[in-house]
C-alpha cells in the first residue's frame, strides 16, 4: 500500500537557494546508502543554472525518485555540504585527494549513515530483468471502457493469446495510491509481468490506469475504495462484450487494497467467477495502519518508546476519525489533540517543522480525505462473508504492510462464514508485500531488489487459475 510506505526518498518540490563556490564540481556523483543488508543508490547531479549559480538535484534511482531539488549546497576546495528540505535530508563530506571521492555522512529522519560519493560519467541504470520485451507472442490491444455509474472512461490494455478460442480472463486491480495499468512502483511493473506471464499461458488479462491516472478520466483524490470497485466491475462488463472471452471464466486479481476491492466486487456481481487475492487485508484500516507502522519501525531498529508513542498517537487519531459523524467534527477534535500534544513539548521541539501547524494541517487533510476515512472504517469481512466463488489468497511471509499472521485468520473466518469451501490460502515464506524475495520485508528494499515478482508465486497463480477456470 503505497500510501503507507515509509521510504527513504519522497518526491516533492521546494524553492532552491544555492551557493556558488566554484564550477569544478559541475559533475555527477554516485554512492550507496546501506541500511543493514539493504543498499540504495544515490545520485547527486551538480550543475550551473543559466544565471551561472551552482545548483544540484538528488536522485534515488532504486525508488524511482529523480531530480529532487537540493535547497542548499556549499562546495570548498576539500568539502561538500548540501541539504534537501523536501525530504529533511543533509550531507557533509570531505573530498579525498585526487578529487574522485567524497566521504561523509548522510542524515535523514534521525539516521546518520555513511555515504561515499564517487565521481562518474554516467549513473548506473536500475535493472528490472523481469520486464518483458516487445514484440510479444500474443495480442495486445489499447482499450477504453466506461464506468457508466460515474460516467467516466477508463483506459488500459487487453492481452489475448494469439490463437482461436474463448479464453478465461482476469482483471487486475491495483493497490492504494494512484496507479498506472502496470502498477508501477520504484521502476517495477508488477502488473505488466503478471499480464505477460498469464497471457503466455492461455489467460486473457485486462489491466487499466486508475481513474485520474494516465489516460483514464475521473478524479482519483475524491474517490473511495467503493468507487474503485465500480471501476473494476466496469472492466468486467467490458470483458463480457468481447467474443474472445469465456463469460463463465472471468476472475479478478487484486493486490493489497485491490485484495479489498475484489471481494467487494465479487459480492456485488455474479459475473465474477473467481478471485486471486495478493496480500489482501483481513482487518479494518484503523487496525492495519498502526500494525504496519509498528512492524516497519521495529524492522528499522527504532527504539520501543518511540514506537509506542507513534502507534498510540495513530490509534487515538483514528479513533477520533472513526467515531466522528463528519470531517469538520473530526478536524476540530484533531486540532484540539494537536494543541494539547504540542503544549507538552519542550520549546526546542515546538520549533521543528514537523511539529508545526502546517504539518498538522497536511496530515489532517490526508486523514480526512474520502478514501482515508472509508479505509479506516471498512471491515473486509463485510464483503468476504458474501463471497461464494473460488478464492486463492497469497501473502508474503515477510510482508510488513499486510502481515499474514494478523490478516489471514479473519479472512479465512469470513469466507467460512460465507459457507465457501473453495478457498486456498498460502503464506509464501521469504517474500515481501510485492512478492519479491526479501531480506527484511522493509518497503525500503522494494526498489533495491532487482526481482519484481518471485517466479514460483507467478506459477502458483497460473496453476490455480488453470485448475479453477480450465485454461488450456
Coordinates of C-alpha atoms in Angstrom, one line a residue:
X1 CA 0.0 0.0 0.0
X2 CA 1.9 2.9 -1.2
X3 CA 0.1 5.5 0.9
X4 CA 1.6 3.9 4.0
X5 CA 5.1 3.1 2.6
X6 CA 7.8 4.6 4.8
X7 CA 10.5 5.2 2.1
X8 CA 13.8 7.0 2.4
X9 CA 13.3 9.3 -0.5
X10 CA 10.0 11.1 -1.2
X11 CA 9.3 13.1 -4.3
X12 CA 8.4 16.7 -3.6
X13 CA 9.3 20.2 -4.7
X14 CA 10.8 23.2 -3.0
X15 CA 12.5 26.6 -3.6
X16 CA 16.2 26.4 -4.4
X17 CA 18.7 28.6 -2.7
X18 CA 22.2 27.5 -3.8
X19 CA 25.6 29.0 -3.0
X20 CA 28.2 29.2 -5.8
X21 CA 31.7 28.3 -4.7
X22 CA 33.2 27.1 -8.0
X23 CA 32.4 25.2 -11.1
X24 CA 34.9 22.3 -10.9
X25 CA 32.3 20.2 -9.2
X26 CA 29.9 20.6 -12.2
X27 CA 29.6 16.8 -12.4
X28 CA 27.8 13.6 -11.5
X29 CA 28.4 11.7 -8.2
X30 CA 27.1 8.3 -7.2
X31 CA 27.1 6.2 -4.0
X32 CA 25.2 3.6 -2.0
X33 CA 23.3 4.1 1.3
X34 CA 23.3 0.9 3.3
X35 CA 20.6 0.0 5.9
X36 CA 21.7 -3.3 7.3
X37 CA 21.6 -5.7 4.3
X38 CA 19.7 -3.1 2.1
X39 CA 21.6 -0.8 -0.3
X40 CA 20.0 2.1 -2.1
X41 CA 21.7 4.0 -4.9
X42 CA 22.0 7.8 -4.5
X43 CA 23.0 10.1 -7.4
X44 CA 24.0 13.8 -6.9
X45 CA 23.9 15.9 -10.0
X46 CA 25.8 19.2 -9.6
X47 CA 25.4 21.8 -12.4
X48 CA 25.2 25.5 -13.2
X49 CA 22.0 27.3 -13.8
X50 CA 21.5 29.7 -16.8
X51 CA 22.3 32.5 -14.4
X52 CA 25.7 30.9 -13.5
X53 CA 24.7 29.8 -10.0
X54 CA 25.6 26.5 -8.5
X55 CA 22.7 24.1 -8.2
X56 CA 22.0 20.4 -7.7
X57 CA 19.5 17.6 -7.9
X58 CA 19.4 14.3 -5.9
X59 CA 18.1 11.0 -7.4
X60 CA 17.2 7.8 -5.7
X61 CA 17.0 5.5 -8.8
X62 CA 16.0 2.4 -6.9
X63 CA 12.9 4.2 -5.7
X64 CA 12.1 5.9 -9.0
X65 CA 12.7 9.4 -7.5
X66 CA 14.6 11.8 -9.7
X67 CA 15.5 15.5 -9.8
X68 CA 14.7 16.2 -6.2
X69 CA 15.9 19.8 -5.7
X70 CA 18.8 20.4 -3.4
X71 CA 17.9 23.5 -1.4
X72 CA 21.4 24.5 -0.3
X73 CA 24.8 23.4 -1.5
X74 CA 28.3 24.6 -0.4
X75 CA 31.5 23.5 -2.0
X76 CA 35.0 24.3 -0.9
X77 CA 38.4 23.0 -2.0
X78 CA 38.1 20.0 0.3
X79 CA 34.5 19.6 1.3
X80 CA 30.9 19.3 0.1
X81 CA 27.8 20.1 2.1
X82 CA 24.2 20.0 0.9
X83 CA 20.6 19.9 2.2
X84 CA 17.3 18.8 0.7
X85 CA 14.5 20.4 2.6
X86 CA 11.7 18.5 0.9
X87 CA 12.9 15.2 2.4
X88 CA 14.5 16.5 5.5
X89 CA 18.0 15.3 4.5
X90 CA 21.5 16.7 4.6
X91 CA 25.0 15.6 3.8
X92 CA 28.5 16.7 4.8
X93 CA 31.6 15.1 3.2
X94 CA 35.3 15.5 2.7
X95 CA 36.9 15.4 -0.8
X96 CA 39.7 12.9 -0.9
X97 CA 43.0 13.6 -2.7
X98 CA 42.7 13.2 -6.4
X99 CA 39.1 14.6 -6.4
X100 CA 37.3 11.4 -7.3
X101 CA 35.7 10.5 -4.0
X102 CA 33.8 12.3 -1.3
X103 CA 33.4 10.6 2.1
X104 CA 30.8 11.8 4.5
X105 CA 27.6 11.3 6.5
X106 CA 24.0 11.4 5.1
X107 CA 21.4 12.4 7.7
X108 CA 17.7 11.9 7.4
X109 CA 14.8 11.1 9.8
X110 CA 17.1 10.7 12.8
X111 CA 19.5 8.4 10.9
X112 CA 23.2 9.2 10.3
X113 CA 24.6 6.9 7.6
X114 CA 28.0 6.8 5.9
X115 CA 27.9 7.7 2.3
X116 CA 30.8 7.7 -0.1
X117 CA 30.2 9.5 -3.4
X118 CA 32.3 8.7 -6.4
X119 CA 32.6 10.9 -9.5
X120 CA 31.2 9.2 -12.6
X121 CA 30.5 10.0 -16.2
X122 CA 27.2 8.0 -16.2
X123 CA 25.0 6.9 -13.3
X124 CA 24.3 3.2 -13.1
X125 CA 21.0 2.1 -14.5
X126 CA 18.3 0.4 -12.4
X127 CA 17.9 -3.2 -13.6
X128 CA 14.5 -4.8 -13.9
X129 CA 15.3 -8.1 -15.6
X130 CA 11.7 -9.5 -15.5
X131 CA 10.2 -6.7 -17.6
X132 CA 9.1 -8.3 -20.8
X133 CA 10.4 -7.1 -24.1
X134 CA 8.3 -6.5 -27.2
X135 CA 7.3 -7.9 -29.6
X136 CA 5.1 -10.2 -27.5
X137 CA 3.9 -13.7 -28.7
X138 CA 0.3 -12.6 -28.0
X139 CA -2.2 -9.9 -28.9
X140 CA -2.1 -6.6 -27.0
X141 CA -4.8 -4.0 -27.5
X142 CA -5.2 -0.5 -26.2
X143 CA -8.8 -0.3 -24.9
X144 CA -11.2 2.2 -23.4
X145 CA -14.2 1.2 -21.3
X146 CA -16.8 3.2 -19.4
X147 CA -17.9 3.2 -15.8
X148 CA -21.5 4.1 -16.6
X149 CA -22.4 4.8 -13.0
X150 CA -19.8 7.5 -12.5
X151 CA -19.8 8.5 -16.2
X152 CA -16.0 8.2 -16.7
X153 CA -13.9 6.4 -19.3
X154 CA -11.0 4.3 -18.2
X155 CA -8.1 3.4 -20.4
X156 CA -6.0 0.2 -20.3
X157 CA -4.7 -2.8 -22.2
X158 CA -6.2 -6.2 -23.0
X159 CA -3.8 -9.0 -23.8
X160 CA -5.1 -12.2 -25.5
X161 CA -3.5 -15.5 -26.5
X162 CA -2.7 -15.4 -30.2
X163 CA -5.0 -18.3 -31.2
X164 CA -8.6 -19.1 -31.8
X165 CA -10.9 -19.9 -29.0
X166 CA -12.6 -18.4 -25.9
X167 CA -10.3 -17.7 -23.0
X168 CA -10.5 -17.4 -19.3
X169 CA -9.8 -13.8 -18.3
X170 CA -8.8 -11.7 -15.3
X171 CA -9.0 -8.1 -14.4
X172 CA -6.0 -6.7 -12.4
X173 CA -6.9 -4.4 -9.5
X174 CA -4.1 -2.3 -8.1
X175 CA -3.2 -1.4 -4.5
X176 CA -3.7 2.0 -2.8
X177 CA -2.5 5.3 -4.3
X178 CA -2.7 6.5 -7.9
X179 CA -1.5 3.6 -10.0
X180 CA -1.0 3.2 -13.7
X181 CA -2.0 0.0 -15.6
X182 CA 1.3 -1.7 -14.8
X183 CA 1.1 -0.8 -11.0
X184 CA 4.5 0.8 -11.4
X185 CA 6.4 1.2 -8.2
X186 CA 10.1 2.0 -7.8
X187 CA 10.5 1.2 -11.5
X188 CA 9.0 -2.2 -11.0
X189 CA 6.0 -3.1 -13.2
X190 CA 4.2 -6.0 -11.4
X191 CA 1.0 -5.9 -13.4
X192 CA 2.9 -5.9 -16.7
X193 CA 4.8 -9.0 -15.6
X194 CA 1.6 -10.8 -14.3
X195 CA -0.2 -9.9 -17.5
X196 CA 2.6 -11.2 -19.7
X197 CA 3.1 -14.4 -17.7
X198 CA -0.6 -15.3 -17.7
X199 CA -1.3 -14.4 -21.3
X200 CA 1.6 -16.6 -22.4
X201 CA -0.2 -19.4 -20.5
X202 CA -3.6 -19.0 -22.2
X203 CA -5.3 -16.5 -19.9
X204 CA -6.5 -13.1 -21.2
X205 CA -5.7 -10.1 -18.9
X206 CA -7.2 -6.7 -18.6
X207 CA -5.2 -4.0 -16.7
X208 CA -6.1 -0.4 -16.6
X209 CA -5.0 3.0 -15.4
X210 CA -6.7 4.1 -12.1
X211 CA -9.3 6.8 -12.5
X212 CA -7.5 10.2 -12.9
X213 CA -4.2 8.4 -13.8
X214 CA -2.5 8.0 -17.2
X215 CA -5.1 8.0 -19.9
X216 CA -8.1 7.4 -17.6
X217 CA -10.7 10.0 -16.8
X218 CA -12.0 10.9 -13.4
X219 CA -10.8 12.3 -10.1
X220 CA -8.6 10.0 -8.0
X221 CA -8.4 12.1 -4.9
X222 CA -12.1 12.3 -4.3
X223 CA -12.7 8.5 -4.8
X224 CA -13.0 5.8 -2.2
X225 CA -12.4 2.1 -2.3
X226 CA -16.1 1.6 -3.1
X227 CA -15.6 3.8 -6.2
X228 CA -12.6 1.7 -7.3
X229 CA -14.9 -1.4 -7.0
X230 CA -17.2 0.2 -9.6
X231 CA -14.3 0.7 -11.9
X232 CA -13.3 -2.9 -11.6
X233 CA -16.9 -4.1 -12.4
X234 CA -16.9 -1.8 -15.4
X235 CA -13.8 -3.7 -16.6
X236 CA -15.7 -6.9 -16.1
X237 CA -18.6 -5.5 -18.2
X238 CA -16.1 -4.7 -20.9
X239 CA -14.8 -8.3 -21.0
X240 CA -18.3 -9.6 -21.3
X241 CA -18.6 -7.6 -24.6
X242 CA -15.6 -9.4 -26.1
X243 CA -16.2 -12.6 -28.2
X244 CA -12.7 -14.0 -27.2
X245 CA -13.7 -14.2 -23.5
X246 CA -15.4 -17.2 -21.9
X247 CA -18.1 -15.4 -19.8
X248 CA -18.1 -18.3 -17.2
X249 CA -14.4 -17.8 -16.5
X250 CA -13.9 -14.2 -15.7
X251 CA -12.0 -13.5 -12.4
X252 CA -10.3 -10.7 -10.5
X253 CA -6.7 -10.5 -9.3
X254 CA -6.3 -7.8 -6.6
X255 CA -3.1 -6.7 -4.9
X256 CA -3.1 -5.1 -1.4
X257 CA -6.1 -2.7 -1.5
X258 CA -7.0 -4.5 -4.7
X259 CA -7.4 -7.5 -2.5
X260 CA -10.0 -5.5 -0.6
X261 CA -11.8 -4.3 -3.7
X262 CA -12.0 -7.7 -5.4
X263 CA -14.2 -9.4 -2.8
X264 CA -16.5 -6.3 -2.7
X265 CA -16.9 -6.7 -6.5
X266 CA -17.5 -10.5 -6.3
X267 CA -20.1 -9.9 -3.5
X268 CA -21.9 -7.4 -5.8
X269 CA -21.8 -9.2 -9.1
X270 CA -22.5 -12.8 -10.3
X271 CA -20.3 -12.1 -13.3
X272 CA -17.1 -12.6 -11.2
X273 CA -16.4 -16.3 -11.1
X274 CA -13.1 -16.5 -9.1
X275 CA -10.7 -14.3 -7.0
X276 CA -7.0 -14.2 -6.6
X277 CA -6.1 -12.0 -3.6
X278 CA -2.5 -10.9 -3.3
X279 CA -1.6 -9.6 0.2
X280 CA -5.3 -8.9 1.0
X281 CA -6.2 -7.1 4.2
X282 CA -8.3 -9.0 6.7
X283 CA -8.7 -6.3 9.3
X284 CA -10.0 -2.7 9.1
X285 CA -7.6 0.1 8.2
X286 CA -7.8 1.6 11.6
X287 CA -6.1 -1.5 12.9
X288 CA -3.9 -2.3 9.9
X289 CA -2.1 1.1 9.7
X290 CA -0.9 1.1 13.3
X291 CA 0.1 -2.5 13.0
X292 CA 2.2 -2.0 9.8
X293 CA 3.7 1.2 11.3
X294 CA 4.8 -0.8 14.4
X295 CA 6.3 -3.6 12.3
X296 CA 8.2 -1.3 10.0
X297 CA 9.6 0.8 12.8
X298 CA 10.7 -2.3 14.6
X299 CA 12.4 -3.6 11.5
X300 CA 14.2 -0.3 11.1
X301 CA 15.6 -0.5 14.6
X302 CA 13.6 2.3 16.2
X303 CA 13.5 2.3 20.0
X304 CA 10.5 0.8 21.7
X305 CA 9.4 4.1 23.4
X306 CA 9.3 6.0 20.1
X307 CA 7.3 3.1 18.5
X308 CA 4.9 3.1 21.4
X309 CA 4.3 6.9 21.2
X310 CA 3.8 6.8 17.4
X311 CA 1.4 3.9 17.4
X312 CA -0.6 5.2 20.3
X313 CA -0.9 8.5 18.6
X314 CA -2.2 6.9 15.4
X315 CA -4.7 4.8 17.3
X316 CA -6.0 8.0 19.1
X317 CA -6.2 9.8 15.8
X318 CA -8.1 7.0 14.0
X319 CA -10.5 6.6 17.0
X320 CA -11.4 10.3 16.7
X321 CA -12.0 10.0 12.9
X322 CA -14.0 6.7 13.0
X323 CA -16.2 8.0 15.9
X324 CA -16.9 11.4 14.4
X325 CA -20.0 11.9 12.4
X326 CA -18.4 14.2 9.8
X327 CA -15.0 15.6 8.7
X328 CA -15.5 19.0 10.3
X329 CA -16.2 17.5 13.7
X330 CA -13.2 15.2 13.3
X331 CA -11.0 18.1 12.3
X332 CA -11.9 20.2 15.4
X333 CA -11.1 17.2 17.7
X334 CA -7.8 16.5 15.9
X335 CA -6.8 20.2 16.2
X336 CA -7.5 20.0 19.9
X337 CA -5.4 16.9 20.2
X338 CA -2.6 18.6 18.3
X339 CA -2.6 21.7 20.5
X340 CA -2.6 19.6 23.7
X341 CA 0.3 17.5 22.4
X342 CA 2.4 20.5 21.3
X343 CA 1.8 22.2 24.6
X344 CA 3.6 19.4 26.4
X345 CA 6.8 19.6 24.2
X346 CA 10.0 21.5 25.0
X347 CA 10.3 24.9 23.2
X348 CA 13.1 23.5 21.0
X349 CA 10.8 20.7 19.8
X350 CA 7.9 23.0 19.1
X351 CA 10.1 24.9 16.6
X352 CA 10.7 21.9 14.4
X353 CA 8.9 22.0 11.1
X354 CA 7.4 18.5 11.6
X355 CA 5.7 19.8 14.8
X356 CA 4.3 23.0 13.2
X357 CA 0.7 23.8 12.4
X358 CA 1.3 23.5 8.7
X359 CA 2.5 19.9 9.2
X360 CA -0.6 19.2 11.2
X361 CA -2.9 20.6 8.5
X362 CA -1.2 18.4 5.8
X363 CA -1.7 15.3 7.9
X364 CA -5.3 16.2 8.8
X365 CA -6.1 16.7 5.1
X366 CA -4.8 13.2 4.3
X367 CA -6.6 11.6 7.3
X368 CA -9.9 13.3 6.5
X369 CA -9.9 12.6 2.7
X370 CA -12.8 10.4 1.5
X371 CA -10.5 7.5 0.7
X372 CA -8.8 7.5 4.1
X373 CA -12.0 7.8 6.1
X374 CA -13.6 4.9 4.2
X375 CA -10.4 2.8 4.5
X376 CA -10.2 3.3 8.3
X377 CA -13.8 2.2 8.9
X378 CA -14.2 -0.6 6.3
X379 CA -14.1 -4.1 7.6
X380 CA -13.1 -6.6 4.9
X381 CA -15.3 -9.3 6.4
X382 CA -18.4 -7.4 5.3
X383 CA -17.8 -8.4 1.7
X384 CA -15.9 -11.7 2.3
X385 CA -18.9 -13.1 4.2
X386 CA -20.8 -12.9 0.9
X387 CA -18.2 -14.3 -1.4
X388 CA -19.2 -17.7 -2.8
X389 CA -16.7 -18.1 -5.7
X390 CA -13.3 -19.9 -5.5
X391 CA -10.6 -17.9 -3.8
X392 CA -6.8 -18.1 -3.8
X393 CA -5.3 -15.8 -1.2
X394 CA -1.5 -15.3 -1.0
X395 CA 0.6 -13.4 1.5
X396 CA 4.4 -12.9 1.7
X397 CA 5.8 -14.3 4.9
X398 CA 7.9 -11.1 5.3
X399 CA 5.1 -8.7 4.4
X400 CA 5.3 -5.8 6.9
X401 CA 2.4 -3.9 5.3
X402 CA -0.3 -6.6 5.4
X403 CA 1.3 -9.2 7.7
X404 CA -0.3 -12.7 7.2
X405 CA -0.3 -13.5 10.9
X406 CA -3.0 -10.9 11.6
X407 CA -4.8 -10.8 8.3
X408 CA -5.1 -14.4 7.1
X409 CA -7.2 -15.7 10.1
X410 CA -10.0 -13.2 9.9
X411 CA -10.1 -13.5 6.1
X412 CA -10.4 -17.3 6.3
X413 CA -13.0 -17.0 9.1
X414 CA -15.2 -14.6 7.0
X415 CA -15.1 -16.9 4.0
X416 CA -16.0 -19.9 6.2
X417 CA -19.0 -17.8 7.5
X418 CA -20.0 -17.5 3.8
X419 CA -20.0 -21.3 3.6
X420 CA -17.3 -21.1 1.0
X421 CA -15.3 -24.3 0.9
X422 CA -13.3 -23.5 -2.3
X423 CA -10.7 -21.4 -0.6
X424 CA -6.9 -21.8 -0.7
X425 CA -4.6 -19.7 1.5
X426 CA -0.8 -19.7 1.2
X427 CA 1.9 -17.8 3.0
X428 CA 5.0 -17.5 0.7
X429 CA 7.9 -17.5 3.1
X430 CA 10.8 -15.1 2.4
X431 CA 8.5 -12.9 0.2
X432 CA 7.6 -9.3 1.0
X433 CA 4.5 -7.2 0.2
X434 CA 5.3 -7.1 -3.5
X435 CA 6.1 -10.8 -3.6
X436 CA 9.8 -10.3 -4.0
X437 CA 12.4 -12.4 -2.2
X438 CA 13.4 -10.2 0.6
X439 CA 15.9 -9.9 3.5
X440 CA 13.9 -7.7 5.9
X441 CA 10.5 -7.1 4.3
X442 CA 11.0 -3.3 4.6
X443 CA 9.5 -1.1 1.9
X444 CA 12.9 0.4 1.7
X445 CA 14.0 -2.8 -0.1
X446 CA 11.4 -2.7 -2.8
X447 CA 13.4 -0.6 -5.2
X448 CA 16.7 -2.1 -4.3
X449 CA 15.6 -5.6 -5.2
X450 CA 16.0 -6.3 -9.0
X451 CA 13.4 -9.0 -9.0
X452 CA 9.8 -7.8 -9.4
X453 CA 7.8 -10.9 -8.6
X454 CA 9.2 -14.3 -7.4
X455 CA 8.6 -16.6 -10.3
X456 CA 7.2 -19.6 -8.2
X457 CA 4.5 -17.2 -7.0
X458 CA 3.5 -16.5 -10.6
X459 CA 3.4 -20.2 -11.3
X460 CA 1.2 -20.8 -8.3
X461 CA -1.3 -18.2 -9.5
X462 CA -1.2 -19.6 -13.1
X463 CA -1.7 -23.2 -12.0
X464 CA -4.6 -22.3 -9.6
X465 CA -6.4 -20.3 -12.3
X466 CA -5.9 -23.1 -14.9
X467 CA -7.2 -25.7 -12.4
X468 CA -10.2 -23.5 -11.4
X469 CA -11.1 -22.0 -14.7
X470 CA -9.9 -24.7 -17.0
X471 CA -7.4 -22.7 -19.1
X472 CA -5.5 -24.6 -21.7

